[in-house]
CSV table of C-alpha atoms and ligand atoms in Angstrom, one decimal:
chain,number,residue,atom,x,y,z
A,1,UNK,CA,90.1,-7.9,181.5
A,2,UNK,CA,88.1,-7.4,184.9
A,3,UNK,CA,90.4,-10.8,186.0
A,4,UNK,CA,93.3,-10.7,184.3
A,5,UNK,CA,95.6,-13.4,183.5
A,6,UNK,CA,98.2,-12.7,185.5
A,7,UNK,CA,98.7,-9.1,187.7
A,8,UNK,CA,102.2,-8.5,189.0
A,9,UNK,CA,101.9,-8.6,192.4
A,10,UNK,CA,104.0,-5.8,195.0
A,11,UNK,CA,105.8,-7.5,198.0
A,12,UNK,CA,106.7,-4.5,200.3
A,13,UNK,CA,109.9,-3.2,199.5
A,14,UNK,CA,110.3,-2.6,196.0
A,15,UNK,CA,109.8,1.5,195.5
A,16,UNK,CA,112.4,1.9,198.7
A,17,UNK,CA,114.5,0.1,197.1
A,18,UNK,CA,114.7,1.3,193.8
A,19,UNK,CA,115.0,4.8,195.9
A,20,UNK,CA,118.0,3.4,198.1
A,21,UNK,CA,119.8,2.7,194.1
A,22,UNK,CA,119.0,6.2,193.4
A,23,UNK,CA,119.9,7.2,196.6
A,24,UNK,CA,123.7,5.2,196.3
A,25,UNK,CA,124.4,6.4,192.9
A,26,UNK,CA,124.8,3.0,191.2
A,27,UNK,CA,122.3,2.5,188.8
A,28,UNK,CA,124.3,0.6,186.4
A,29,UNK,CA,124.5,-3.9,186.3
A,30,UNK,CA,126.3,-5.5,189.2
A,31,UNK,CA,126.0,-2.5,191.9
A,32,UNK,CA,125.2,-3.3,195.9
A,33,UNK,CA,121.4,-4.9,194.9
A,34,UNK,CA,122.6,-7.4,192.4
A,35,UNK,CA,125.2,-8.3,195.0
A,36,UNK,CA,122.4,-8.8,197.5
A,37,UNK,CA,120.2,-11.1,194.9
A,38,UNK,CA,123.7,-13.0,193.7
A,39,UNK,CA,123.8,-14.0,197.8
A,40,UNK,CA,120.0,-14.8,197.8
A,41,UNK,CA,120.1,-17.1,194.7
A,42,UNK,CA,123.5,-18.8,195.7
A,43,UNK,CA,122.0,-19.6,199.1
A,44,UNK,CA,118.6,-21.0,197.2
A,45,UNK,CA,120.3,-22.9,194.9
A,46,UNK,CA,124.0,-23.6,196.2
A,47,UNK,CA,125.7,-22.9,193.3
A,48,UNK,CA,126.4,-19.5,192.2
A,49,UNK,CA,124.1,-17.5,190.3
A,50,UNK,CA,124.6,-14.9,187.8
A,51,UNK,CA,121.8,-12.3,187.3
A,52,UNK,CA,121.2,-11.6,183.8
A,53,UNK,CA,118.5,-9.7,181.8
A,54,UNK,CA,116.0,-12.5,181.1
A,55,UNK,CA,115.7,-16.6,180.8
A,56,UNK,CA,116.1,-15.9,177.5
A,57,UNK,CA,119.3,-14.3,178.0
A,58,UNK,CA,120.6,-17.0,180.7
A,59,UNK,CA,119.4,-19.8,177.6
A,60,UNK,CA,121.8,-17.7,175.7
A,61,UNK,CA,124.6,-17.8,177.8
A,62,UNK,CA,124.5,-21.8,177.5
A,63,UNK,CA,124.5,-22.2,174.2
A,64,UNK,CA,127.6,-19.6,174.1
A,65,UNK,CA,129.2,-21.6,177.6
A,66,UNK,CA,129.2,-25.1,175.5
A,67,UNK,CA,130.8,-23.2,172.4
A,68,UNK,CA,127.6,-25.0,170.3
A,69,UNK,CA,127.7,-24.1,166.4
A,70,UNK,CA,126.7,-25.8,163.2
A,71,UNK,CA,125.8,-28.9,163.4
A,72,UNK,CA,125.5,-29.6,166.6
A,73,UNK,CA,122.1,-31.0,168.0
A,74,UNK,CA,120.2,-30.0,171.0
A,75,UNK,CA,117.4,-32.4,172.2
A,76,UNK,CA,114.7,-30.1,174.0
A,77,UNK,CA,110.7,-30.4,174.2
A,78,UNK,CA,108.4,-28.9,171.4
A,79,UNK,CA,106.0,-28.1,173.6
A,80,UNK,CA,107.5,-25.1,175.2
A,81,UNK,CA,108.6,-21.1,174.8
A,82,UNK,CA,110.4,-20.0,171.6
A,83,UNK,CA,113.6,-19.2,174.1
A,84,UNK,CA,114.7,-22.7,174.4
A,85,UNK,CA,114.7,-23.2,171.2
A,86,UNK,CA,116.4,-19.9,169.7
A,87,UNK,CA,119.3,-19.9,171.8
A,88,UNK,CA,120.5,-22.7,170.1
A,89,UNK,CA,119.1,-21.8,166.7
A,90,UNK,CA,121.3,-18.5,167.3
A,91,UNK,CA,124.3,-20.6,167.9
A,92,UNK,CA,123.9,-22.4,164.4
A,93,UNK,CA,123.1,-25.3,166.1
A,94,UNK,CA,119.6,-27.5,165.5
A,95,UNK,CA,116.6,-28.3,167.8
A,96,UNK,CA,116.0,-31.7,168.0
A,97,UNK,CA,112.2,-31.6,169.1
A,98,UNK,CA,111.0,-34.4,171.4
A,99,UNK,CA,107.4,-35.1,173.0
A,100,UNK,CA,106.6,-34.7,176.1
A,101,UNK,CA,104.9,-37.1,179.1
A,102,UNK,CA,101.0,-37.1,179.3
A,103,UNK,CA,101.4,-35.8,183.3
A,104,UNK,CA,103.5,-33.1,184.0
A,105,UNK,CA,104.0,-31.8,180.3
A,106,UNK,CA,107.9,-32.2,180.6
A,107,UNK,CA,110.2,-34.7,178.2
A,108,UNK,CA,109.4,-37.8,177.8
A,109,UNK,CA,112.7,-39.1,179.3
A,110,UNK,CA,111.8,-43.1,177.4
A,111,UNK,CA,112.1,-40.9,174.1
A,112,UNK,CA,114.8,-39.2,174.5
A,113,UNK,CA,117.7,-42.2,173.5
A,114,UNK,CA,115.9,-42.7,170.1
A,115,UNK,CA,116.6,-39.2,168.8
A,116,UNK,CA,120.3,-38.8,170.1
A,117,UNK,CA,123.0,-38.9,167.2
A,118,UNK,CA,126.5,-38.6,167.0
A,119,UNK,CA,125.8,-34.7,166.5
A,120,UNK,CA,123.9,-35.0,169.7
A,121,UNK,CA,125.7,-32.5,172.2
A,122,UNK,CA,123.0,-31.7,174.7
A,123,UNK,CA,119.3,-32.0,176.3
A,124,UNK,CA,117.6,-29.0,177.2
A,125,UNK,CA,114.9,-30.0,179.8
A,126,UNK,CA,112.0,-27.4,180.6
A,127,UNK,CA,110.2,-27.5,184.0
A,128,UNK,CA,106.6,-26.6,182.8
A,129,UNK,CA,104.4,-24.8,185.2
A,130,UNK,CA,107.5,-25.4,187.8
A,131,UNK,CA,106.7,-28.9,187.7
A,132,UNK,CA,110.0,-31.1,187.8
A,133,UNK,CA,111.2,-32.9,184.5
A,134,UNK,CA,112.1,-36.8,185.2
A,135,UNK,CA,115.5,-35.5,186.6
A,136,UNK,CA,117.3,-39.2,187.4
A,137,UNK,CA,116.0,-40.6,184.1
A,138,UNK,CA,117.5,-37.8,182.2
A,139,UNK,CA,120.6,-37.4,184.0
A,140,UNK,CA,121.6,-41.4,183.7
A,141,UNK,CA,120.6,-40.7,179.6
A,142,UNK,CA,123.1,-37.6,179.6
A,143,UNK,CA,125.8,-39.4,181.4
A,144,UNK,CA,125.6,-42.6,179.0
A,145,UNK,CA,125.6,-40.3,175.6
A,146,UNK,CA,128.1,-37.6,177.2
A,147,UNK,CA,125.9,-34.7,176.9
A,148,UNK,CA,125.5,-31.7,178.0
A,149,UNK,CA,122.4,-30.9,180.5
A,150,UNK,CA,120.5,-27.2,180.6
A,151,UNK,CA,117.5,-26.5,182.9
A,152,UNK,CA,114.8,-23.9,181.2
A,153,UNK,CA,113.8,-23.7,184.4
A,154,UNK,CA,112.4,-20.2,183.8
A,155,UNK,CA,109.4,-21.4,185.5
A,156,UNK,CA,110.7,-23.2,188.5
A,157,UNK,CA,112.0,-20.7,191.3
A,158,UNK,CA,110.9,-22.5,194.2
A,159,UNK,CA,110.1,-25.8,193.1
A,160,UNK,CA,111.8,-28.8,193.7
A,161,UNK,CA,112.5,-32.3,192.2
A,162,UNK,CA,113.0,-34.6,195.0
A,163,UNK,CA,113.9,-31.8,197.5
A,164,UNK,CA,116.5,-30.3,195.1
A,165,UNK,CA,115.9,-26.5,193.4
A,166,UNK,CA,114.7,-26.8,189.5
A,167,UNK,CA,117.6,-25.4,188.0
A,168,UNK,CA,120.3,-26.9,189.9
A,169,UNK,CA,120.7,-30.5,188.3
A,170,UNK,CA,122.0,-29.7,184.9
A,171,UNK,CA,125.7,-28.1,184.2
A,172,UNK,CA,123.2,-24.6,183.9
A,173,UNK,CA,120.2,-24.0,185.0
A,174,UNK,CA,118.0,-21.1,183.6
A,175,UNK,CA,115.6,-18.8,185.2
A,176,UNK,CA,113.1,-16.3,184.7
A,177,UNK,CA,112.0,-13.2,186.7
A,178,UNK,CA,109.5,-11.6,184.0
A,179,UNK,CA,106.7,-10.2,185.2
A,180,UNK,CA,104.6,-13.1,184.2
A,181,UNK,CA,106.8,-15.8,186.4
A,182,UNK,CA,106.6,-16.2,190.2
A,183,UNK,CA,108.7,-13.8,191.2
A,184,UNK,CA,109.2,-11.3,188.6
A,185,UNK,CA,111.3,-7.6,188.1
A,186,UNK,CA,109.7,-6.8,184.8
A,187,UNK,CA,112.2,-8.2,182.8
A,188,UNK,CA,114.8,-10.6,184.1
A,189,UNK,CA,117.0,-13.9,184.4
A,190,UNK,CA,119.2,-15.7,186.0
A,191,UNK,CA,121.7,-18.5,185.4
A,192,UNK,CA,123.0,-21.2,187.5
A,193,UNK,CA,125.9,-22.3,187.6
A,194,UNK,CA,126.3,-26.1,188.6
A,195,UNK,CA,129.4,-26.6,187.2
A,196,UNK,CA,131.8,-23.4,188.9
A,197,UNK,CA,134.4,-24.2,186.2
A,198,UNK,CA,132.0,-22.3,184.0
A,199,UNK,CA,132.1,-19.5,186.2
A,200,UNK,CA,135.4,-17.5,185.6
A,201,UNK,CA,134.0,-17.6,181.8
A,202,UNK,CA,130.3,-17.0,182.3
A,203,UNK,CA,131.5,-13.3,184.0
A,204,UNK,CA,133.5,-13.0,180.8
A,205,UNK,CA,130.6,-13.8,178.0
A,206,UNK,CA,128.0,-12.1,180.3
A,207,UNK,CA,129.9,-8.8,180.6
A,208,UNK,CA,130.8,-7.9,176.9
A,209,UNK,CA,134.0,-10.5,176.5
A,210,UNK,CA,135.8,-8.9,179.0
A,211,UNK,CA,137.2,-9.2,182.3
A,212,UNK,CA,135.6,-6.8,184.2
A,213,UNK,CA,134.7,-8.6,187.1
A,214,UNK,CA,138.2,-9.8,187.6
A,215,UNK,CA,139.5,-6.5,187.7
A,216,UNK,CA,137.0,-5.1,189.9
A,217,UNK,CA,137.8,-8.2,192.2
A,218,UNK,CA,142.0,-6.7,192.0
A,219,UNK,CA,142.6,-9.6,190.2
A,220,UNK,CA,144.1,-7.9,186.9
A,221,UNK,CA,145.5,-4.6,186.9
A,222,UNK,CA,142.9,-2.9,183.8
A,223,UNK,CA,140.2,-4.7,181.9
A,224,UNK,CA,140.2,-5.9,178.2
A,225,UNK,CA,138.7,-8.0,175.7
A,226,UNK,CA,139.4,-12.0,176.3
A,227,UNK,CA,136.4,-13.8,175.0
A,228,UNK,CA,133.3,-13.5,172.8
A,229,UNK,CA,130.1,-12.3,174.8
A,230,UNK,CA,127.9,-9.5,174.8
A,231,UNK,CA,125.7,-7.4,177.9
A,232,UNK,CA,123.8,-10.3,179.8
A,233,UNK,CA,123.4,-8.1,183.0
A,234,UNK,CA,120.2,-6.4,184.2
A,235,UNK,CA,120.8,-2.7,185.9
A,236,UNK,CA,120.5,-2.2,188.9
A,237,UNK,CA,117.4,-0.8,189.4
A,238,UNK,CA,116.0,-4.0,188.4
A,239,UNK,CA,118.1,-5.9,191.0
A,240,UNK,CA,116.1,-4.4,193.5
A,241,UNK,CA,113.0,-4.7,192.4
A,242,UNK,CA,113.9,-8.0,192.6
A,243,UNK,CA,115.5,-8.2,196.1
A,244,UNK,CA,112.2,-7.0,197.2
A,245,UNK,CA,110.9,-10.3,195.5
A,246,UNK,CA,113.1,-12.6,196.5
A,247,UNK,CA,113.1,-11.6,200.3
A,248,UNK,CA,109.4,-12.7,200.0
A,249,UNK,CA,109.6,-15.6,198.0
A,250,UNK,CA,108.7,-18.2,200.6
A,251,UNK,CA,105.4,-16.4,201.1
A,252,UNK,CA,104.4,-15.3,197.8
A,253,UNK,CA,104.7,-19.2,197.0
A,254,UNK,CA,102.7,-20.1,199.6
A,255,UNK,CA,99.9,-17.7,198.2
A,256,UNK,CA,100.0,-19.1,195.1
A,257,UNK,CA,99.7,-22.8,195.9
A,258,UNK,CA,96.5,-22.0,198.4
A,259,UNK,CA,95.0,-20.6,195.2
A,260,UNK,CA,96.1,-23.4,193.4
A,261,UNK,CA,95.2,-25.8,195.7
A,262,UNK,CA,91.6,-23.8,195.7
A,263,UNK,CA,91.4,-24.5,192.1
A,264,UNK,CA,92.4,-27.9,191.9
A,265,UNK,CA,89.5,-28.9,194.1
A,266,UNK,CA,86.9,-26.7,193.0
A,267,UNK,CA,87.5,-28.5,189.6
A,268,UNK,CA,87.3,-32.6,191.4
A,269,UNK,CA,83.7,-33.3,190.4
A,270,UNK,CA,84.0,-31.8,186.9
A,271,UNK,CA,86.8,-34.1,186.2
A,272,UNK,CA,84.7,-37.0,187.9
A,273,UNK,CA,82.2,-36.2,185.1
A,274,UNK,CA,84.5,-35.8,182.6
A,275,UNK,CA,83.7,-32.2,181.5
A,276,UNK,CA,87.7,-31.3,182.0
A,277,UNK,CA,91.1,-33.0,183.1
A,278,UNK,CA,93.0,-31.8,186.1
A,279,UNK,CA,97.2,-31.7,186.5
A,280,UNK,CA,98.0,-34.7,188.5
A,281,UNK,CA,100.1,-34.1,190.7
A,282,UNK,CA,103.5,-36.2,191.0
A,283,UNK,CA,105.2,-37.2,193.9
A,284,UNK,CA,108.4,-36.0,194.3
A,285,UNK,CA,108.4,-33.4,192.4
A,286,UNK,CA,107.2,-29.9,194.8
A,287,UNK,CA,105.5,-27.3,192.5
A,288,UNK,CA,106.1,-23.8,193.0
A,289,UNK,CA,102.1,-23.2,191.7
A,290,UNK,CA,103.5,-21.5,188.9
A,291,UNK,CA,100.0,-22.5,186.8
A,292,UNK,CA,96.9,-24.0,187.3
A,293,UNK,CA,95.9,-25.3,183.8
A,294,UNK,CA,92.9,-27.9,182.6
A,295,UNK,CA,92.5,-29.9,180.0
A,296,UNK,CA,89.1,-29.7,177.4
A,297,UNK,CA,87.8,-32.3,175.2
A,298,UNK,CA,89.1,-31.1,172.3
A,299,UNK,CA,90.1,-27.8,170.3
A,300,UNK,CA,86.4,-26.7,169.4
A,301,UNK,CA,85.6,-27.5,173.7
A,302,UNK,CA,88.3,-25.5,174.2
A,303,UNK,CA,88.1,-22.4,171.9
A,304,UNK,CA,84.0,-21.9,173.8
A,305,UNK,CA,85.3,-21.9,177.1
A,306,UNK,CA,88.1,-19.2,176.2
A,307,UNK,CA,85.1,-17.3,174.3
A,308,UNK,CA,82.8,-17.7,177.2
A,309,UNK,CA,85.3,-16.5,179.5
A,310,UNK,CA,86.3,-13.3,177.9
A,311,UNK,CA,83.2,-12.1,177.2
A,312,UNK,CA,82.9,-12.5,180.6
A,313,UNK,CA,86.0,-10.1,181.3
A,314,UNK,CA,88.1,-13.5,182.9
A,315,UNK,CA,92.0,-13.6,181.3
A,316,UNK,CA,92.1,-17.1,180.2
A,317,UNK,CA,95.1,-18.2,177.9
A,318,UNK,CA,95.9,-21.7,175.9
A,319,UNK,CA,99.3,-21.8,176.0
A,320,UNK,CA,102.2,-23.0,173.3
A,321,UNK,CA,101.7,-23.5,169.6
A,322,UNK,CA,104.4,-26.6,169.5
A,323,UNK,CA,107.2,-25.3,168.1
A,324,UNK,CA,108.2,-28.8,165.8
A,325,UNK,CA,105.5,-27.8,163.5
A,326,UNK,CA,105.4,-23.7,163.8
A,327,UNK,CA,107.2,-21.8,160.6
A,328,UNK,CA,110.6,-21.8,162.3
A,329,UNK,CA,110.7,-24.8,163.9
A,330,UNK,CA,110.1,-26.6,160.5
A,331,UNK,CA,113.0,-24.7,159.0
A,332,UNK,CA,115.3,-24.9,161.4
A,333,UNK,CA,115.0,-27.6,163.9
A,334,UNK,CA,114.2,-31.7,163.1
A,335,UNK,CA,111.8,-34.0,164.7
A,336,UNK,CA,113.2,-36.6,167.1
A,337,UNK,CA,110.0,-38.5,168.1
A,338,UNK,CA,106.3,-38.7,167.5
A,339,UNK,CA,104.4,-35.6,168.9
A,340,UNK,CA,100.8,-36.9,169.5
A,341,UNK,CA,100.9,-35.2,173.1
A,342,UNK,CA,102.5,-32.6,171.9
A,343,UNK,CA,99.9,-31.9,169.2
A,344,UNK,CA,97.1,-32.9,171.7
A,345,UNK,CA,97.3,-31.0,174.9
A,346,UNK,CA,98.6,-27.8,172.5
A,347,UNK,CA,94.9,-28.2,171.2
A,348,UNK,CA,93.4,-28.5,174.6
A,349,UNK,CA,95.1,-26.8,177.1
A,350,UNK,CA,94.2,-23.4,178.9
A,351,UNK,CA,95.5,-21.4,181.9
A,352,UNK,CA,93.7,-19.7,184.5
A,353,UNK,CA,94.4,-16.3,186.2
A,354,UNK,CA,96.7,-16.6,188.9
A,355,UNK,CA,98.0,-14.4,191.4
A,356,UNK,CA,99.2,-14.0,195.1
A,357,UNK,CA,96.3,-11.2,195.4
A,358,UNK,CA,93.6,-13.3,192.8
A,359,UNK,CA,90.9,-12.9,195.9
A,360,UNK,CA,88.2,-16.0,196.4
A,361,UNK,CA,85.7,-14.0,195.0
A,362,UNK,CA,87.2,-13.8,192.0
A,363,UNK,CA,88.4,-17.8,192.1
A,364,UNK,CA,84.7,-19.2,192.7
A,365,UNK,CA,83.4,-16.9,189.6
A,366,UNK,CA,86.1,-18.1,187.3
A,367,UNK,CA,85.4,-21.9,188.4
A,368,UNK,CA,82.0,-21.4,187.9
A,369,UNK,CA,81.9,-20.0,184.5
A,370,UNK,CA,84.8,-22.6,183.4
A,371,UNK,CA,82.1,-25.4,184.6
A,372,UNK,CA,79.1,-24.1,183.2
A,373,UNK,CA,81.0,-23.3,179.7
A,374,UNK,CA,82.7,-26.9,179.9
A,375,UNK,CA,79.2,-28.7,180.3
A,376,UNK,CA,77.4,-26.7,177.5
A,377,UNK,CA,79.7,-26.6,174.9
B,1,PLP,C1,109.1,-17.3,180.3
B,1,PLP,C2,109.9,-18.4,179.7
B,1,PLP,C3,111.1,-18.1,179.0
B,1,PLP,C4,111.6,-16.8,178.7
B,1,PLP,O1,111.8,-16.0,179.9
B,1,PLP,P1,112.3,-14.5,179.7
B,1,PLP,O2,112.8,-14.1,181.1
B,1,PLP,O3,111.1,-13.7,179.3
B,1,PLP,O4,113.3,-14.4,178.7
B,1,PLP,C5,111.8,-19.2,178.5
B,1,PLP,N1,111.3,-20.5,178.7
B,1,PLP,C6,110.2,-20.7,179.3
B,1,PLP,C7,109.8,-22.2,179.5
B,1,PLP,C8,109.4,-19.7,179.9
B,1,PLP,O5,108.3,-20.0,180.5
């Protein structure tokens, strides 16, 4: 792709660092940079924060944290990664697919009562494109049913839902620094931790079932095996990649939402004249300008844009297959709701490249072929 979809972008700092964790000898998880990113992320999101190898991971570590199994029931979105899902599926335990809200793509919060049960242990909310789920609404749900709350807020670093951090509302909140997200090490995660009494055990299940971290605090006198859990924890080599990340985060966000705000005009008048639909922006809910995405008539509208874009060398990408109706899903989740917005913007919806360093240039071309394609097909 002459544009690609997405291009990982370098802050400054990243190759000293990952020198300096040559340089110290500690290559290993939880050395001197993942201390550093443990301080950034407990200062972003005032909880504590526990690097782990992916979102994926992190989603993982919930579903192990609430001690889920066979037949419990996990009320999340269809329209979102396979993560959210699998954690849970891995646990023994069964997706309860609900649809999702026409603006902002999240869970319909006014669906959500209709598809609890008395198996009904948690809601897993997802913050698509770092856009806020209906936080109050589900919170009040979650308190009157006595569930569980997780974040997949793998897309929400620096995003907020009425001036709080995505990922810090729920008992856990999930994040993601792969090289696709915002700020990105490759591969890598992060959980939150909301509730601290879950934090003596998340260092357990996160390092192998034991209590390392105790003893390396003096706490116990030699480490063992106390709890289930397996290796959660990126090296440290990764850790500073993302250090380098983090200590730019601010600015790399503002990059992004210029680029996104570029977009999101560029594309008024062909929403006026009904060639595409915009993402309307919701008040209250700060988006981190994870994705700019647009919505086309209909599959066949879609599919000629992609085409036309690709053969022009631009990276354009639709984006989930719902996962309610996918081979997997079907087999081992359940349906909770109707999924007409599910099953339509899955149809319709496509990303554009973006990037801190996607130049104007390269924004104005990709608008203008999007337009063109959108009014002939
Ligand atoms: C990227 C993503 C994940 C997975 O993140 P990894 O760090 O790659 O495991 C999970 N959920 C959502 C919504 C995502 O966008």
């Amino acid at each position: 792709m002459r544009i690609p979809f997405n291009s990982p972008h370098e802050a400054g700092n990243e190759r000293r660092y990952v020198a300096e964790a040559f340089a110290g000898r500690h290559l290993s998880g939880d050395g001197p940079f993942t201390k550093r990113c443990h301080a950034w992320l407990r200062a972003h999101h005032g909880a504590p924060t526990l690097l782990t190898h992916s979102c994926t991971a992190a989603l993982e570590l919930c579903a192990l944290l609430a001690d889920l199994g066979p037949g419990d029931e996990v009320i999340l979105p269809s329209f979102t990664f396979v993560s959210t899902a699998n954690a849970f599926v891995l646990r023994g335990a069964t997706p309860v697919f609900v649809d999702v809200e026409p603006q902002g793509l999240n869970l319909d919060a006014s669906l959500i009562e209709a598809a609890v049960t008395p198996r009904t242990r948690a809601i897993c909310v997802v913050h698509y494109a770092g856009v806020g789920a209906a936080m109050d609404d589900i919170l009040a749900i979650a308190a009157r049913h006595g569930l569980l709350v997780f974040e997949d807020a793998a897309q929400g670093l620096m995003a907020s839902y009425r001036g709080r951090a995505l990922g810090t509302f729920g008992a856990l909140g999930a994040i993601s620094f792969h090289e696709t997200k915002n700020i990105g090490c490759g591969e890598g995660g992060a959980l939150v931790l909301n509730d601290e009494r879950l934090l003596a055990r998340a260092e357990v299940l996160r390092e192998k079932g034991t209590n390392r971290n105790a003893f390396f605090r003096g706490e116990v006198d030699k480490y063992t095996w106390v709890d289930v859990g397996s290796s959660f924890l990126p090296s440290d080599i990764t850790a500073a990649v993302l250090l380098a990340q983090l200590e730019h985060a601010a600015e790399i966000t503002a990059r992004r939402r210029d680029r996104w705000a570029r977009y999101h005009q560029a594309f008024t008048d062909a929403e006026s004249r009904e060639l595409l639909l915009r993402p309307v922006e919701l008040p209250e809910r700060t988006h981190n300008a994870h994705m700019y995405y647009l919505l086309a008539r209909s599959l066949a509208h879609r599919t000629k844009i992609l085409e036309a874009t690709r053969a022009r060398g631009i990276g354009c990408m639709f984006h989930y297959v719902p996962l309610h109706s996918s081979p997997a899903g079907r087999r081992l989740g359940r349906v909770g709701s109707a999924m007409a917005v599910t099953d339509s913007i899955s149809e319709r919806l496509f990303r554009l490249p973006l990037w801190p360093d996607l130049t104007d240039a390269m924004l104005e071309e990709i608008v203008e072929v999007v337009i063109s394609e959108a009014e002939r097909a």
